[in-house]
Tab-separated table of C-alpha atoms and ligand atoms in Angstrom:
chain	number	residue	atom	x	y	z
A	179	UNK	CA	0.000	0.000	0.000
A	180	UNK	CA	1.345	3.806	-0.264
A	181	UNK	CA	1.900	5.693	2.155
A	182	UNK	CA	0.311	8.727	2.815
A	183	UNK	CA	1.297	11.994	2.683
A	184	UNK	CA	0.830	15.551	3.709
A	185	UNK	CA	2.641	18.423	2.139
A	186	UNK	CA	2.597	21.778	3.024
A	187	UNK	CA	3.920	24.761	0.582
A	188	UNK	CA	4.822	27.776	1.971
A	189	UNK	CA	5.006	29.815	-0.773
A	190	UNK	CA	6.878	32.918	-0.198
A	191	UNK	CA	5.341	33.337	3.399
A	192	UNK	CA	7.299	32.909	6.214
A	193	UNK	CA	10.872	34.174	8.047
A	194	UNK	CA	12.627	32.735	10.883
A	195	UNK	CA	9.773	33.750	13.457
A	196	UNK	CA	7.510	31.217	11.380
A	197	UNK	CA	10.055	28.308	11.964
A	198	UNK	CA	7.720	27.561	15.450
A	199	UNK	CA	4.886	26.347	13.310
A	200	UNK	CA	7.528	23.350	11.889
A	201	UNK	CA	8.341	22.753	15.509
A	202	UNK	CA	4.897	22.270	16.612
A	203	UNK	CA	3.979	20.314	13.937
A	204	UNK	CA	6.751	17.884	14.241
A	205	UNK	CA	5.879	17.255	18.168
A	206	UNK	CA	2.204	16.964	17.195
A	207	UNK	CA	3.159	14.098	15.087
A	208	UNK	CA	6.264	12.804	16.028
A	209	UNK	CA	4.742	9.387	15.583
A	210	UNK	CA	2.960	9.846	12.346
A	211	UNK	CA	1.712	7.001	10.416
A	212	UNK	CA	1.951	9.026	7.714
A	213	UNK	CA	4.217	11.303	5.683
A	214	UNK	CA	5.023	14.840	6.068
A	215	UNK	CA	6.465	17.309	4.182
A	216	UNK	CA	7.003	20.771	4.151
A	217	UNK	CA	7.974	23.432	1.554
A	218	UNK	CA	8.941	26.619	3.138
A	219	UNK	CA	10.639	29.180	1.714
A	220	UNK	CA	14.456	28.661	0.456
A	221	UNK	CA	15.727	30.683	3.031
A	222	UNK	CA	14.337	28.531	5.849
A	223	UNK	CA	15.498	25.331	4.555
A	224	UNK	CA	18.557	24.689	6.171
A	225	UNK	CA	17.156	26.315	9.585
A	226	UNK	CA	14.170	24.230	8.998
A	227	UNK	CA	15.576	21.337	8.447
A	228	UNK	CA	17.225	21.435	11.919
A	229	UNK	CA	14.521	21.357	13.858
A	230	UNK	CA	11.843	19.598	11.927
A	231	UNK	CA	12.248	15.937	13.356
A	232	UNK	CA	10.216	13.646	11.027
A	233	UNK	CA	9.161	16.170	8.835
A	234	UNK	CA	10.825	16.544	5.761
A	235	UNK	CA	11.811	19.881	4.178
A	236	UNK	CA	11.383	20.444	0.552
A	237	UNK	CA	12.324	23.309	-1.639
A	238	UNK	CA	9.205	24.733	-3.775
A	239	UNK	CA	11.349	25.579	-7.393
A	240	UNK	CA	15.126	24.323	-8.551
A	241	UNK	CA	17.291	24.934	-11.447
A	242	UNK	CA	17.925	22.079	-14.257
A	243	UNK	CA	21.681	22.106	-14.227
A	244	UNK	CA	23.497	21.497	-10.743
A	245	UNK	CA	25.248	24.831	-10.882
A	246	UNK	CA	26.643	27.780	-13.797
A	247	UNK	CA	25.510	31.342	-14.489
A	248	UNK	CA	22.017	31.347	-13.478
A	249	UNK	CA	21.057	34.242	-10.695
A	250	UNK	CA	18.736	34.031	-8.243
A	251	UNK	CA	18.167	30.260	-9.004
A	252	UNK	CA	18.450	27.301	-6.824
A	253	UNK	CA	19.769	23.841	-7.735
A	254	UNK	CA	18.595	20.396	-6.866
A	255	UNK	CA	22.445	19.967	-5.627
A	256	UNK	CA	22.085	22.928	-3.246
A	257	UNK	CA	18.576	21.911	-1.814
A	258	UNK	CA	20.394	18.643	-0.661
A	259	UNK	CA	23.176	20.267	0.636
A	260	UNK	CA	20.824	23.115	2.283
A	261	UNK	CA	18.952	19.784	4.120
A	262	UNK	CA	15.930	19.091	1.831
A	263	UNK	CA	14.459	16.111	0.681
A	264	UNK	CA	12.426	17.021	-1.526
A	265	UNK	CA	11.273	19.627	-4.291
A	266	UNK	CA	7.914	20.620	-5.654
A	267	UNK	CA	8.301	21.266	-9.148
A	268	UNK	CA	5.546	22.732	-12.189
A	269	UNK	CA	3.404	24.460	-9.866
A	270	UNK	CA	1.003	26.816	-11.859
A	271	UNK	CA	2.777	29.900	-10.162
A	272	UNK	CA	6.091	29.126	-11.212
A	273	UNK	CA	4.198	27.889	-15.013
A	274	UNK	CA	2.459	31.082	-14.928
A	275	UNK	CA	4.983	33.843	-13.244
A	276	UNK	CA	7.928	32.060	-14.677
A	277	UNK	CA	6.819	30.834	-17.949
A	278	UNK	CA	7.963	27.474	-16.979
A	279	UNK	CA	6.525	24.776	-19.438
A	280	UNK	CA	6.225	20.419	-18.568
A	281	UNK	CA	9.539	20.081	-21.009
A	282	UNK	CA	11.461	22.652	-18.349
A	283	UNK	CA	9.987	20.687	-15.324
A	284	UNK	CA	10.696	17.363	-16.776
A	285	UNK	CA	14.397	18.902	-16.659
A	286	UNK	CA	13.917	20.077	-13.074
A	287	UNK	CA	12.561	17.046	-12.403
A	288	UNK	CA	15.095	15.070	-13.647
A	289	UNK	CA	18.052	17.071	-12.006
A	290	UNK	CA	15.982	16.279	-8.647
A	291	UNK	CA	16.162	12.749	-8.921
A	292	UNK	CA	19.723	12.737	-9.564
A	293	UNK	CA	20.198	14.626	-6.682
A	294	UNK	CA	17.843	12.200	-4.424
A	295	UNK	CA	15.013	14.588	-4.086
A	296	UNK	CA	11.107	13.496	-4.458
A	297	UNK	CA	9.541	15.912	-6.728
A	298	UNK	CA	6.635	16.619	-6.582
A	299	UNK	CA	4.957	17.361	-9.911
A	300	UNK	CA	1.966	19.522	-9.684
A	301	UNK	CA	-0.323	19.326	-12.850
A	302	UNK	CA	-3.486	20.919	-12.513
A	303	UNK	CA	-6.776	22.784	-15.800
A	304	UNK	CA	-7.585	26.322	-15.330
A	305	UNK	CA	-11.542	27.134	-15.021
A	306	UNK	CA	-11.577	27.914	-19.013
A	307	UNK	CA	-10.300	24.423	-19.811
A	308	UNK	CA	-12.208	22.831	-17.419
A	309	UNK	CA	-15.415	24.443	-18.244
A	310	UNK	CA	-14.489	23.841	-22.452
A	311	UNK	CA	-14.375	19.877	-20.881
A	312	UNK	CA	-10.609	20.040	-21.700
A	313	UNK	CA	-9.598	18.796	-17.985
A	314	UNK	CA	-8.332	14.861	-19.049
A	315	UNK	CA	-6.734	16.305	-22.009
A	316	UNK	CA	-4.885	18.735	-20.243
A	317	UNK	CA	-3.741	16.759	-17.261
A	318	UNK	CA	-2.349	14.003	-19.663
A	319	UNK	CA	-0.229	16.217	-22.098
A	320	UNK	CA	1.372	17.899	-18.896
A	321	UNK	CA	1.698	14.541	-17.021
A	322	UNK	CA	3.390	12.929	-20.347
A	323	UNK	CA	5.701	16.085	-20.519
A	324	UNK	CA	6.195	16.885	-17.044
A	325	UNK	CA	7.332	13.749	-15.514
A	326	UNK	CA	10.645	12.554	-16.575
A	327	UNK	CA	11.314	8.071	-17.367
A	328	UNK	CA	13.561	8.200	-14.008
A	329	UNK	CA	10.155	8.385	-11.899
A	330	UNK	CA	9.340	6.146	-9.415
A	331	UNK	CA	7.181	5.303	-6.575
A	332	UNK	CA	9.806	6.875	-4.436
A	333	UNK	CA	11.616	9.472	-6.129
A	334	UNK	CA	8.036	11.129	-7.461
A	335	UNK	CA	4.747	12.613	-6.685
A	336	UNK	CA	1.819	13.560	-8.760
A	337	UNK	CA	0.015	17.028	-6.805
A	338	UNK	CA	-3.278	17.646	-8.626
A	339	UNK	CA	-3.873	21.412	-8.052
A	340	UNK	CA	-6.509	22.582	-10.420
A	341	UNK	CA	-5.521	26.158	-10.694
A	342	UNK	CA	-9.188	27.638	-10.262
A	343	UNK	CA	-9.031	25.858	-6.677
A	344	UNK	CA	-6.199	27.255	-5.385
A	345	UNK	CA	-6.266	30.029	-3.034
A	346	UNK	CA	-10.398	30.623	-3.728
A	347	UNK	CA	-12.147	28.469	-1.128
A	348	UNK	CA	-13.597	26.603	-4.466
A	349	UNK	CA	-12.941	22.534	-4.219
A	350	UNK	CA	-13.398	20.674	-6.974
A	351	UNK	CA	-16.401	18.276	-6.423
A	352	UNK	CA	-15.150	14.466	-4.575
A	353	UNK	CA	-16.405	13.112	-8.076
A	354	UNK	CA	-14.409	15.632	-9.733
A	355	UNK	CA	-10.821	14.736	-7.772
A	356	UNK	CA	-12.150	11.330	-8.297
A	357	UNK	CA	-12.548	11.264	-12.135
A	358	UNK	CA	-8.984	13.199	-12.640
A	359	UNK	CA	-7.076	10.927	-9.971
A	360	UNK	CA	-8.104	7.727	-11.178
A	361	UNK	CA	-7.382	9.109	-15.037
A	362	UNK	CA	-3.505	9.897	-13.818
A	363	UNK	CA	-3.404	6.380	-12.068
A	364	UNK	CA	-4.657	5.121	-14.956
A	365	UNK	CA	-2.138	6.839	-17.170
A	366	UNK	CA	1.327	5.884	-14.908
A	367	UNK	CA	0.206	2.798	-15.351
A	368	UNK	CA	0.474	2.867	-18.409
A	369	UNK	CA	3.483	4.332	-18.931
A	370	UNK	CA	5.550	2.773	-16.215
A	371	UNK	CA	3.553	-0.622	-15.452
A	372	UNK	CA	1.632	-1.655	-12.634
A	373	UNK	CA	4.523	-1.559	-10.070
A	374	UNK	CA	5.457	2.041	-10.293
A	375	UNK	CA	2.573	3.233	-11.804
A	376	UNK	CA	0.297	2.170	-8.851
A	377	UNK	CA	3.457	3.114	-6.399
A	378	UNK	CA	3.797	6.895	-7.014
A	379	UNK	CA	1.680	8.778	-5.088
A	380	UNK	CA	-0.992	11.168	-5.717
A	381	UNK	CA	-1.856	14.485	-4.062
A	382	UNK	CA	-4.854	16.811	-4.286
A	383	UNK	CA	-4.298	20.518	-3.629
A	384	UNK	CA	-5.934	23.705	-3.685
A	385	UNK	CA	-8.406	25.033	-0.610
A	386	UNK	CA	-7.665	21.989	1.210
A	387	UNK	CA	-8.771	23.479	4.379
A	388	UNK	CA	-9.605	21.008	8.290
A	389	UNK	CA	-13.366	21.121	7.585
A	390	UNK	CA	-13.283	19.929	3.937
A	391	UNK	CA	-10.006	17.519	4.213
A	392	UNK	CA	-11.472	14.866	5.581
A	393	UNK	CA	-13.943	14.383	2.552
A	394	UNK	CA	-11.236	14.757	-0.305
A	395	UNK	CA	-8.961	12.056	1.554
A	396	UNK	CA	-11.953	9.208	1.003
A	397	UNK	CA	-11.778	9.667	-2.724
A	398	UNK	CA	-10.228	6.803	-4.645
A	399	UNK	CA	-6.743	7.272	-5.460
A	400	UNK	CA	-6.055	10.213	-3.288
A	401	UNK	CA	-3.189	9.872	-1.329
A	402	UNK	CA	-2.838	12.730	0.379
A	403	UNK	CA	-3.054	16.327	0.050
A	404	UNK	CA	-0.454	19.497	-1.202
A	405	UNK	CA	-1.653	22.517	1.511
A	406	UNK	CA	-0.916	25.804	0.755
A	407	UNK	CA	-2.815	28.726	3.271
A	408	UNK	CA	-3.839	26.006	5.929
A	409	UNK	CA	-0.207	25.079	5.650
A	410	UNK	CA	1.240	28.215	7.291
A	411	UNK	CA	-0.322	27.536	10.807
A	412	UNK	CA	0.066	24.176	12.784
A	413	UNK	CA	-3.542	24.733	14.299
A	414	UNK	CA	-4.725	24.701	10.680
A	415	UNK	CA	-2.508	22.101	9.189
A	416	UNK	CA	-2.477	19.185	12.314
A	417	UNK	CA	-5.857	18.964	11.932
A	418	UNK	CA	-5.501	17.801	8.556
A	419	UNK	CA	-3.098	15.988	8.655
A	420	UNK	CA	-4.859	14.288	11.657
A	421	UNK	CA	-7.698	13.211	9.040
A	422	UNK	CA	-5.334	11.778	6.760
A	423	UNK	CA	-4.089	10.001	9.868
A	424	UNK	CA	-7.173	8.249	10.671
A	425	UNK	CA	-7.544	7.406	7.031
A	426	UNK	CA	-4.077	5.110	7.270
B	20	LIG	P1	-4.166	26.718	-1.137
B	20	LIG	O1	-4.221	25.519	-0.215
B	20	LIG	O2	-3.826	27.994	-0.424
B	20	LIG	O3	-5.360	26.810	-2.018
B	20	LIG	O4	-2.912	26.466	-2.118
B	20	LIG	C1	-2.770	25.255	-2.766
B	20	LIG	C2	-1.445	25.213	-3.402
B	20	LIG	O5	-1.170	25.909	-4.364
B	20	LIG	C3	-0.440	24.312	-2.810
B	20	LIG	O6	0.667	24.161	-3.644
């Protein structure tokens, strides 16, 4: 069976002040059955990483190449050396802001594994695609281009974040996370066999909130959730990770 996960991005919230919210969380559930991650901002990592106990730190962007001419950017190389774990990669703010396209995160993606990181490939429709009935279409051609051949089960995760949820309060309906989750199952499958296409995990995210978590973690094929806002506070994210807890 996987093992589920919770994952928290930061975004660009948070200084040193914040780092109490990793503490908490880490003595809430120092005994977790499941897994924890959490994406704070780069310049937290390495203090982070020092006093987050069984939660694992993750950077929320790196650079393809392990090093060179590139400023401001971050490599996979320096994320391990800075004490993270893992990386989330594609997210629509970084496709968006950053022009990054699924070819460019298959690169990220790619310099993350060989650096030991999980990255975690978010993939998600805006409302215009969605409501044109585009959603399957789009999720496949960015989970085809996105996600390099060195995936596996333990080196990758597939985040679901339909853009349209994300930061609105708006949640997809369970039938909705449903139809998409099972459709990306369907498709690693496909691609990389039964082992490692039932292995990698798969995350929903956007508005994942402690009153509505509970719901979205009985859907088939959800394996956890990517938190952004409810992230930022331990009182908001225990309590969902607690649900995911008593799903495991
Ligand atoms: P919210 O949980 O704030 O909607 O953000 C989701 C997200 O983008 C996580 O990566």
């Amino acid at each position: 069976m996987r093992r589920k996960l919770a994952a928290g991005n930061w975004k660009m919230n948070g200084t040193g002040r914040n780092l109490v919210e990793i503490e908490t969380l880490a003595r809430d559930h120092a005994e977790s059955v499941v897994d924890l991650i959490l994406c704070p901002p780069a310049t937290l990592i390495e203090r982070a990483a020092r006093v987050a106990g069984p939660v694992l730190i993750g950077g929320q962007d790196c650079h393809a190449e392990a090093s060179g001419a590139h400023t401001g950017d971050i490599s996979a190389l320096q994320l391990r050396d800075a004490g993270a774990r893992a990386v989330i990669l594609g997210h629509s703010e970084r496709r968006e802001a950053h022009e990054e396209d699924s070819a460019m995160v298959r690169e990220k993606a790619r310099a993350a594994h060989a650096e030991n990181l999980t990255a975690i490939i978010c993939v998600g429709e805006t409302l215009a695609q969605r409501e044109a009935q585009n959603t399957l279409d789009i999720i496949g051609a960015q989970l085809s281009l996105s996600v390099p051949d060195s995936a596996t089960g333990h080196n990758t995760v597939i985040a679901y974040e339909p853009i349209w949820a994300i930061g609105t309060g708006k949640v997809p309906s369970t039938d909705q996370i449903g139809e998409v989750h099972d459709f990306i199952r369907s498709r690693l499958e496909r691609r990389f066999g039964a082992g490692v296409g039932r292995s990698v995990r798969l995350l929903y995210g956007g508005s994942v909130k402690p009153d509505n978590a509970a719901q979205i973690f009985a859907v088939s094929n959800v394996d956890g959730a990517l938190v952004g806002g409810a992230s930022l506070r331990a009182a908001d994210f225990s309590p969902i990770v607690a649900a995911l807890e008593a799903t495991a």
